[in-house]
PDB file of C-alpha atoms in Angstrom:
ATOM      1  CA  UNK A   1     -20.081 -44.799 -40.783  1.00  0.00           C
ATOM      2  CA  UNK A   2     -19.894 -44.316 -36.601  1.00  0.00           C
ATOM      3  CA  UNK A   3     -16.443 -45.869 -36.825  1.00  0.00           C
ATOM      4  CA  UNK A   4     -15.041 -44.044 -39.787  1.00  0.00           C
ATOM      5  CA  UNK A   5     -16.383 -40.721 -37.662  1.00  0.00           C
ATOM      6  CA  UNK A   6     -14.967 -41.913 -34.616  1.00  0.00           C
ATOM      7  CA  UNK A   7     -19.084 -42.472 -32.898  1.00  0.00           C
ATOM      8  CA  UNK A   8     -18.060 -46.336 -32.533  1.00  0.00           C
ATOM      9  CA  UNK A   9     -18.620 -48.338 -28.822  1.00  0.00           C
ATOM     10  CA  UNK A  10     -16.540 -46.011 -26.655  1.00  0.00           C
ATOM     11  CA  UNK A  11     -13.806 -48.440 -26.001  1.00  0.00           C
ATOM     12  CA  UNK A  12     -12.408 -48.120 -29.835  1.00  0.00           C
ATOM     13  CA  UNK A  13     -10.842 -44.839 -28.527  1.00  0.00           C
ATOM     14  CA  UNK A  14      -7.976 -46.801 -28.323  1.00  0.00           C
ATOM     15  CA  UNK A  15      -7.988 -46.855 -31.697  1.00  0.00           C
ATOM     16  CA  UNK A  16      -8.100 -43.368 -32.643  1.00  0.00           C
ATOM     17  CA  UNK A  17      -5.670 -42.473 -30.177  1.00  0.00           C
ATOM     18  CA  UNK A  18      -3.182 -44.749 -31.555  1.00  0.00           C
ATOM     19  CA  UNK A  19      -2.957 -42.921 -34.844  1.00  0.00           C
ATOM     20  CA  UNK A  20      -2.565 -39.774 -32.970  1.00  0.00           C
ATOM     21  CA  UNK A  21       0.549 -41.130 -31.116  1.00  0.00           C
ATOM     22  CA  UNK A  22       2.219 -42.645 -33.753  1.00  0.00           C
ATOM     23  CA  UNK A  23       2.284 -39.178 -35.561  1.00  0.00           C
ATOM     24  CA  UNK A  24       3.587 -37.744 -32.204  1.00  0.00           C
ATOM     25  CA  UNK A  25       6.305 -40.516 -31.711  1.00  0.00           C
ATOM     26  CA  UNK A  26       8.669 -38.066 -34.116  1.00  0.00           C
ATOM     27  CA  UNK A  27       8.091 -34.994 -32.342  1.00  0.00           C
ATOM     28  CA  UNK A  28       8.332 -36.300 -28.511  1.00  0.00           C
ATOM     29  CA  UNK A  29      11.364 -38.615 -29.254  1.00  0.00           C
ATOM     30  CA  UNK A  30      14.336 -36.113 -29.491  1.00  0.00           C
ATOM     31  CA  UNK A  31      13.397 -35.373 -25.607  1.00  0.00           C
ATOM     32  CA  UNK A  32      12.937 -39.591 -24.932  1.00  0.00           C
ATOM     33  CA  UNK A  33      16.377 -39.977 -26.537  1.00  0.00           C
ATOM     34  CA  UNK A  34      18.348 -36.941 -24.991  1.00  0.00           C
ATOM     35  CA  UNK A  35      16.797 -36.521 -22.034  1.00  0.00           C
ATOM     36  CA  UNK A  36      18.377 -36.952 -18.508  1.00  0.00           C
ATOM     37  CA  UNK A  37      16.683 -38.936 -15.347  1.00  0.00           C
ATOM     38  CA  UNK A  38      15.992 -35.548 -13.685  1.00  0.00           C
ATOM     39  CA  UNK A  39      14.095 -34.610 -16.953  1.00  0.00           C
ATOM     40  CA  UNK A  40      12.133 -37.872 -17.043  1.00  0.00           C
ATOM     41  CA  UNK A  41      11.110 -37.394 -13.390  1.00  0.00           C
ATOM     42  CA  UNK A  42      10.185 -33.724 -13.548  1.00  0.00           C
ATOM     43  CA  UNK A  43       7.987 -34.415 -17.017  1.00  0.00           C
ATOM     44  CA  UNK A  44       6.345 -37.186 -15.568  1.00  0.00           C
ATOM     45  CA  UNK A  45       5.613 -35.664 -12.498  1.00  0.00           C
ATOM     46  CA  UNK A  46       4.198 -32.523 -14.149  1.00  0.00           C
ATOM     47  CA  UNK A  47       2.039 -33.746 -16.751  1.00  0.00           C
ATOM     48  CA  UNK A  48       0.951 -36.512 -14.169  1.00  0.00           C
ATOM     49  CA  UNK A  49      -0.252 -33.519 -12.086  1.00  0.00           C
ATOM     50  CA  UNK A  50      -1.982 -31.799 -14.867  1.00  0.00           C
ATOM     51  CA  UNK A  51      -3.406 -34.604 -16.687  1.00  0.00           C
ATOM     52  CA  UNK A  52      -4.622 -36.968 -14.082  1.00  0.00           C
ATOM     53  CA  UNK A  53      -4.050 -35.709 -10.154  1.00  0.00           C
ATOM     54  CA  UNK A  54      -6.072 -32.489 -11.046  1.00  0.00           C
ATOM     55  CA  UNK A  55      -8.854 -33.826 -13.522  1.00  0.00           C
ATOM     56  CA  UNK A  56      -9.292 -36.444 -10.633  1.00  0.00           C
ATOM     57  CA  UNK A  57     -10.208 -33.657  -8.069  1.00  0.00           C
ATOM     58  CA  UNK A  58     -11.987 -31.246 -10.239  1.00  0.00           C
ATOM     59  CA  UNK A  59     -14.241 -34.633 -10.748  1.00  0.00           C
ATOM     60  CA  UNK A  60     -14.883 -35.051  -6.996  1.00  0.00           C
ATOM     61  CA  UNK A  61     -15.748 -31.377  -6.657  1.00  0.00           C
ATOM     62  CA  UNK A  62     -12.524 -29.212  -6.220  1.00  0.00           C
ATOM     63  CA  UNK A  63     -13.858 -26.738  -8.989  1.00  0.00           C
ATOM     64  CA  UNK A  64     -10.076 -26.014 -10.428  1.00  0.00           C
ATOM     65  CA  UNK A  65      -9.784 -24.046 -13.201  1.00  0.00           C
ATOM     66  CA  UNK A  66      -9.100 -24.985 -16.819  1.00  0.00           C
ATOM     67  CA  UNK A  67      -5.984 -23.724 -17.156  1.00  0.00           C
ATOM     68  CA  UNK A  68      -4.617 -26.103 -14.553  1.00  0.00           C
ATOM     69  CA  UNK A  69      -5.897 -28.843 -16.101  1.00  0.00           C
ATOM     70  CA  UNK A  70      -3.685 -30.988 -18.810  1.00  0.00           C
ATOM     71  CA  UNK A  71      -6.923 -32.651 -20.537  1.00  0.00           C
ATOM     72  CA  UNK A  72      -4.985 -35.254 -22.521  1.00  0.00           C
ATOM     73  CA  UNK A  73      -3.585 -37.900 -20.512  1.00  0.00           C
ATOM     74  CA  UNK A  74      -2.460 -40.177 -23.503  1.00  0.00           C
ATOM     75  CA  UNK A  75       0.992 -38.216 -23.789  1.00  0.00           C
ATOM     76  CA  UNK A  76       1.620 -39.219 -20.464  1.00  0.00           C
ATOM     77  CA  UNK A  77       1.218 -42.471 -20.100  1.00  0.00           C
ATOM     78  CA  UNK A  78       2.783 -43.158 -23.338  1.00  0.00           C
ATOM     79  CA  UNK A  79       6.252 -41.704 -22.043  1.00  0.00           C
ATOM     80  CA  UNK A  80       5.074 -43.365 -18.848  1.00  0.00           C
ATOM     81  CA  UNK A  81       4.912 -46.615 -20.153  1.00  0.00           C
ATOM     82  CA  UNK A  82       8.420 -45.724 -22.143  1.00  0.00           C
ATOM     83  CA  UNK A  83       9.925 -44.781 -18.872  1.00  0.00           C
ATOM     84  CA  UNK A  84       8.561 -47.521 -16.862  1.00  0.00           C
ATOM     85  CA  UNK A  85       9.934 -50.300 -19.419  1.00  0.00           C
ATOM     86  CA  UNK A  86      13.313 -48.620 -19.664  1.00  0.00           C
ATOM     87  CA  UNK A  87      14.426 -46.272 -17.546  1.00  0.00           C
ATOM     88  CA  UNK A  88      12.581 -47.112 -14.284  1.00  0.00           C
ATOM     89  CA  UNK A  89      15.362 -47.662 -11.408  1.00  0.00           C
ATOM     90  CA  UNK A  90      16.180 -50.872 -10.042  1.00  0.00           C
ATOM     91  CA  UNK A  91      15.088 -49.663  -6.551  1.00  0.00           C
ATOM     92  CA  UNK A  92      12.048 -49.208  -7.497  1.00  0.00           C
ATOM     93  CA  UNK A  93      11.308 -52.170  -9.419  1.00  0.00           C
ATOM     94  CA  UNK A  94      13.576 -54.604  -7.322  1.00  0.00           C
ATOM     95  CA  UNK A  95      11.263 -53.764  -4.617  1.00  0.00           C
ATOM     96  CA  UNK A  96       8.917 -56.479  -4.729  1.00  0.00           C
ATOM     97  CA  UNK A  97       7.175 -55.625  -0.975  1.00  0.00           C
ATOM     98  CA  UNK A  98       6.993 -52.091  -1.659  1.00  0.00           C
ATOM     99  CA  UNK A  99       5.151 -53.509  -5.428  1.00  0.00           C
ATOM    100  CA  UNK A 100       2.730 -55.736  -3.638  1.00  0.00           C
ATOM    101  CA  UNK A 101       1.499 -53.230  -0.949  1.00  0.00           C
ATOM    102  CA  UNK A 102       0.802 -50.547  -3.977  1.00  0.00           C
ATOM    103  CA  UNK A 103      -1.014 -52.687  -5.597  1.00  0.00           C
ATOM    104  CA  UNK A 104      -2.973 -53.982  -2.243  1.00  0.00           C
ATOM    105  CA  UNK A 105      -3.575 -50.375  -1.415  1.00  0.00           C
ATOM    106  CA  UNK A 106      -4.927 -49.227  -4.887  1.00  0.00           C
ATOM    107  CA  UNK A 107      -7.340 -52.392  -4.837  1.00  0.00           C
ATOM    108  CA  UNK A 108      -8.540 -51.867  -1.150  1.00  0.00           C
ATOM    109  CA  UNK A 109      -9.496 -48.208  -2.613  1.00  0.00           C
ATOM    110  CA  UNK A 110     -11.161 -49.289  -5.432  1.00  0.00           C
ATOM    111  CA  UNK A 111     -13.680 -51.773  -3.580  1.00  0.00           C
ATOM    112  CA  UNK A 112     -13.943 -48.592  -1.033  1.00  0.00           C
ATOM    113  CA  UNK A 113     -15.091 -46.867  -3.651  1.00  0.00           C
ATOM    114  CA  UNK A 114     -18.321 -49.111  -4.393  1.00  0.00           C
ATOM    115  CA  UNK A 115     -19.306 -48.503  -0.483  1.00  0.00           C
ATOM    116  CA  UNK A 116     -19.011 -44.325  -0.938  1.00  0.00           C
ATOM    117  CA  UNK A 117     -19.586 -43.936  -4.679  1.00  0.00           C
ATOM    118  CA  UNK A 118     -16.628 -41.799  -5.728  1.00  0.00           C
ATOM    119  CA  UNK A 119     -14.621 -42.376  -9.168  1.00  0.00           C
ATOM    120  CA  UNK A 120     -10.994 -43.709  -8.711  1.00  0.00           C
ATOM    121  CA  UNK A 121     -11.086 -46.577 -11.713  1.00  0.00           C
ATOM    122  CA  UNK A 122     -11.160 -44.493 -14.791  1.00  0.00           C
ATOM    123  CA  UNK A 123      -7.927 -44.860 -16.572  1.00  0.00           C
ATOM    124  CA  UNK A 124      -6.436 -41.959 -16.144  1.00  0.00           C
ATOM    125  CA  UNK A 125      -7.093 -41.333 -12.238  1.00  0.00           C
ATOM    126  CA  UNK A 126      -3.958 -41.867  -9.960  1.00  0.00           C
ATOM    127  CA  UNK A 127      -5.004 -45.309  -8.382  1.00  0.00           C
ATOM    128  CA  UNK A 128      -5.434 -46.783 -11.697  1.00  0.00           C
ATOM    129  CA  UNK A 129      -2.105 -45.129 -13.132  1.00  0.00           C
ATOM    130  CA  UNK A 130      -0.172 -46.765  -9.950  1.00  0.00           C
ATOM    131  CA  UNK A 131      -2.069 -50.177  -9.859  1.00  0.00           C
ATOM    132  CA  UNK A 132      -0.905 -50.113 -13.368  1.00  0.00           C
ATOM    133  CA  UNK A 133       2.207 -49.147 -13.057  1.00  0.00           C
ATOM    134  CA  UNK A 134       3.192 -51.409 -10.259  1.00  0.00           C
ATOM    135  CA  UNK A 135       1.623 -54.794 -11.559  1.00  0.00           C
ATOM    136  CA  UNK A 136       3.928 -54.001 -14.836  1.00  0.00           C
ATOM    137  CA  UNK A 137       7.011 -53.531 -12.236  1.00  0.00           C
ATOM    138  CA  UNK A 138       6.349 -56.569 -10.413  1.00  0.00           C
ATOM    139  CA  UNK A 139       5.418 -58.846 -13.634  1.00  0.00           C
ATOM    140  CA  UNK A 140       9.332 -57.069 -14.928  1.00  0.00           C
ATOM    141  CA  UNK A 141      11.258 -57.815 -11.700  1.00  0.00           C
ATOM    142  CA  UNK A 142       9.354 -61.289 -11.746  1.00  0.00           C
ATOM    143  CA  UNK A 143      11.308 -61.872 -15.509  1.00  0.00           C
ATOM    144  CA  UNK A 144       8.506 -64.878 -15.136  1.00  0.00           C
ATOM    145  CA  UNK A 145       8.386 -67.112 -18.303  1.00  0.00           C
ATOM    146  CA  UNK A 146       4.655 -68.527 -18.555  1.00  0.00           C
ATOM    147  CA  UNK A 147       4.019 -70.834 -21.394  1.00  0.00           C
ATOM    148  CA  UNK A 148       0.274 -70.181 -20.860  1.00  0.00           C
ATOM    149  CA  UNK A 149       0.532 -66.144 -20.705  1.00  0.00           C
ATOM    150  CA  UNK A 150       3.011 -66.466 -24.157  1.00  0.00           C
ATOM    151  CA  UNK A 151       0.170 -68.401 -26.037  1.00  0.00           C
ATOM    152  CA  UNK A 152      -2.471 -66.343 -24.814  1.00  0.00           C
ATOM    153  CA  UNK A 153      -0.822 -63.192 -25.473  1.00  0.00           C
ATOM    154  CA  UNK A 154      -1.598 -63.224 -29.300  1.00  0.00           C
ATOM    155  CA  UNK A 155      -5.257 -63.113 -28.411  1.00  0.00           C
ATOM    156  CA  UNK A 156      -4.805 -59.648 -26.090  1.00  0.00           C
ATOM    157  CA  UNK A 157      -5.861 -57.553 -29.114  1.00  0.00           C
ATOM    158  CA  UNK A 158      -8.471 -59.752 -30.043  1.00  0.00           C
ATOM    159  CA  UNK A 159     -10.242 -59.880 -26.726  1.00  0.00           C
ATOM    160  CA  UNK A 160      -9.590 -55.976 -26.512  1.00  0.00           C
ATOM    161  CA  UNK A 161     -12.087 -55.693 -29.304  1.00  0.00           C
ATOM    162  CA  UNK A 162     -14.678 -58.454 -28.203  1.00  0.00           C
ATOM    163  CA  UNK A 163     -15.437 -58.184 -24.673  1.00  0.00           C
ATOM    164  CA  UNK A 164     -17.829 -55.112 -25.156  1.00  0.00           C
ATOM    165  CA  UNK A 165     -20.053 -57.337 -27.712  1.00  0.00           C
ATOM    166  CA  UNK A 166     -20.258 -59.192 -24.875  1.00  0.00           C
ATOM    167  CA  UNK A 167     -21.361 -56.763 -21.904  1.00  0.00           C
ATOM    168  CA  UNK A 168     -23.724 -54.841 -24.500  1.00  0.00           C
ATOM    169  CA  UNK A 169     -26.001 -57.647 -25.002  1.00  0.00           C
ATOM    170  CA  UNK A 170     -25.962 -58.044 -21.077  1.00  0.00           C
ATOM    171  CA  UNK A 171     -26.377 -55.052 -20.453  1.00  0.00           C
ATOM    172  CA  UNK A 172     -29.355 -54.257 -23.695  1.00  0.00           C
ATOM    173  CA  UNK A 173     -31.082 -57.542 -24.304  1.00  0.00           C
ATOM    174  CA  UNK A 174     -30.540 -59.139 -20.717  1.00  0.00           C
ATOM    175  CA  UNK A 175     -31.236 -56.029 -18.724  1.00  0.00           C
ATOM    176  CA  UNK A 176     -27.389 -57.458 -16.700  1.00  0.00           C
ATOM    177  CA  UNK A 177     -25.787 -54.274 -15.225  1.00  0.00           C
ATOM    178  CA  UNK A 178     -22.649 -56.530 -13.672  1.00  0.00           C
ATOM    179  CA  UNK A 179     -21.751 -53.716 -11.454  1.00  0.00           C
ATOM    180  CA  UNK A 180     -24.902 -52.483  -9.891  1.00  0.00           C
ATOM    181  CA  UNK A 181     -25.669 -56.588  -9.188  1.00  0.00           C
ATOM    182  CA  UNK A 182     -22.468 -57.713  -8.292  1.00  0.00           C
ATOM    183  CA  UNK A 183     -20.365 -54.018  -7.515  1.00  0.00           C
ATOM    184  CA  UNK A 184     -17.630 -55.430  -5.617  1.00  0.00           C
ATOM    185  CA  UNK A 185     -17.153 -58.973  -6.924  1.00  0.00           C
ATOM    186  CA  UNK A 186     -17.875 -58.109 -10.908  1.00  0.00           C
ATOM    187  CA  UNK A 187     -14.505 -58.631 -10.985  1.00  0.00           C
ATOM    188  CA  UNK A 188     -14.157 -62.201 -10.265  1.00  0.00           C
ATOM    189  CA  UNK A 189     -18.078 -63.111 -12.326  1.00  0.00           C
ATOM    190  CA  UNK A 190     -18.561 -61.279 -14.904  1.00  0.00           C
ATOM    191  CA  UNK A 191     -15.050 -60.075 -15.744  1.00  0.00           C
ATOM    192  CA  UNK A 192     -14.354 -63.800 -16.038  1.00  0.00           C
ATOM    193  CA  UNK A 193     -17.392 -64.454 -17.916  1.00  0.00           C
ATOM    194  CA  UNK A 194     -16.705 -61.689 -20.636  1.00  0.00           C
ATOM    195  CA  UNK A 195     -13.111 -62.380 -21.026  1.00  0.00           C
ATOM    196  CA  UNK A 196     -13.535 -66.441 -21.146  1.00  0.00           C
ATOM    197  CA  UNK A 197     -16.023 -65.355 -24.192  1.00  0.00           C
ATOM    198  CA  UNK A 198     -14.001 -63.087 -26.052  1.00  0.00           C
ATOM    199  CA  UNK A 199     -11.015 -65.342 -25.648  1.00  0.00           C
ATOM    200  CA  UNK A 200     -13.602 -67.866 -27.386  1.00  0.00           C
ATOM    201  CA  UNK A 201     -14.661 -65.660 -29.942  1.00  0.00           C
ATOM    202  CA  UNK A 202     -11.206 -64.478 -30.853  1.00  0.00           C
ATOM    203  CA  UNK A 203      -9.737 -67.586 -31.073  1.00  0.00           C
ATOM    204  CA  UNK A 204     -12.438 -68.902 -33.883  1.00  0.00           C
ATOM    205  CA  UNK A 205     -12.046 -65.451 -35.666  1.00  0.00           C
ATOM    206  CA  UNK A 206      -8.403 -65.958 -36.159  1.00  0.00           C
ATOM    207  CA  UNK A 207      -9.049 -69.479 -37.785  1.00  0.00           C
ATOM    208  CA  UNK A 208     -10.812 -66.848 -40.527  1.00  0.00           C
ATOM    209  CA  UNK A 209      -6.963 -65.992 -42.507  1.00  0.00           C
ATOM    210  CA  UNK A 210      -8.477 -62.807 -43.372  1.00  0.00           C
ATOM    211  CA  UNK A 211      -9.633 -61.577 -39.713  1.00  0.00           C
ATOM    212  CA  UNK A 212      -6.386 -63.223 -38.606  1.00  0.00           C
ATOM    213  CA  UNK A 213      -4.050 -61.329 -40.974  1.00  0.00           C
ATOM    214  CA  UNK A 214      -5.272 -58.172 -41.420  1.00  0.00           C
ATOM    215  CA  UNK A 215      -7.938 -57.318 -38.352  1.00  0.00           C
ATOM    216  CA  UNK A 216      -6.451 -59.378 -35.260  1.00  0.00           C
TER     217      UNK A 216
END
């Protein structure tokens, strides 16, 4: 019943969301097929603005109004994502130095943040979106062919769905809060922990043809 009314474990908004883009896709992709690279930049810059500059500082405090704020951020990093796998320039993602100290940066200000206590790893907030965003530019420009990373890659989904079994029962029958023990080296414990797990648990769910066919 909670997943059918969308009241499942909060990360199965994926999920939902999905649905909702697909039956976007035909609407958005007249403008993803026609438009120029001066459109691409100015949407992406606009609805990155409204949808996760502004929501990001009206979180810390900056008491913007409403109407400034794009509340949806999925449409954007959809076409992000779109934009970043096709139409990114070569500048940009040649530039392996200028990659790796974006993605240094946006780390170093994410293990700042467990020192002052202010938000900047949600998914939509601008460190994540260019941590993100880089790591998928350098991992392109890399054109890196890992035998390990292609076999593990059909258990992504699968560990997607498992990991929060895992940090529940931590966190509800074990009393484990991983960040408030561990805030700045979670990362490197219990991220390892949970992920090892659900790599576990997928990979003996998929021997199930069933779960394997039609679920992962």
């Amino acid at each position: 019943m909670h997943l059918t009314t969308g009241h499942s474990w909060a990360h199965m908004w994926y999920l939902y969301m999905l649905i909702g883009l697909y039956l976007i896709t035909p609407v958005i992709k007249p403008f993803v097929v026609r438009a120029s690279g001066k459109d691409w930049l100015a949407t992406l810059g606009l609805l990155f603005v409204l949808s996760s500059l502004f929501p990001t500082l009206n979180a810390w405090g900056a008491g913007l109004t409403s109407y400034m704020i794009f509340a949806t951020p999925y449409l954007f990093i959809y076409l992000l994502g779109y934009w970043l796998c096709w139409k990114a320039p070569q500048k940009i993602y040649g530039n392996k130095m200028l990659l790796v100290a974006i993605i240094i940066l946006c780390i170093g200000i994410i293990i700042t943040k467990c020192y002052y206590g202010f938000d900047v790893y949600g998914y939509a907030t601008p460190v994540v979106i260019c941590l993100a965003s880089a790591l998928f530019l350098l991992f392109k420009s890399s054109n890196v062919n890992w035998r390990l990373a292609n076999r593990l890659a059909h258990y992504c989904f699968g560990i997607y769905l498992m990991h929060p079994v895992f940090i529940n029962f931590a966190y509800k029958f074990l009393n484990i809060n991983e960040e408030v023990i561990v805030p700045i080296y979670h990362f490197i414990g219990f991220f390892l922990l949970f992920t090892l797990l659900s790599l576990a648990s997928t990979y003996i769910l998929m021997k199930i043809p069933f779960m394997k066919k039609h679920v992962l």
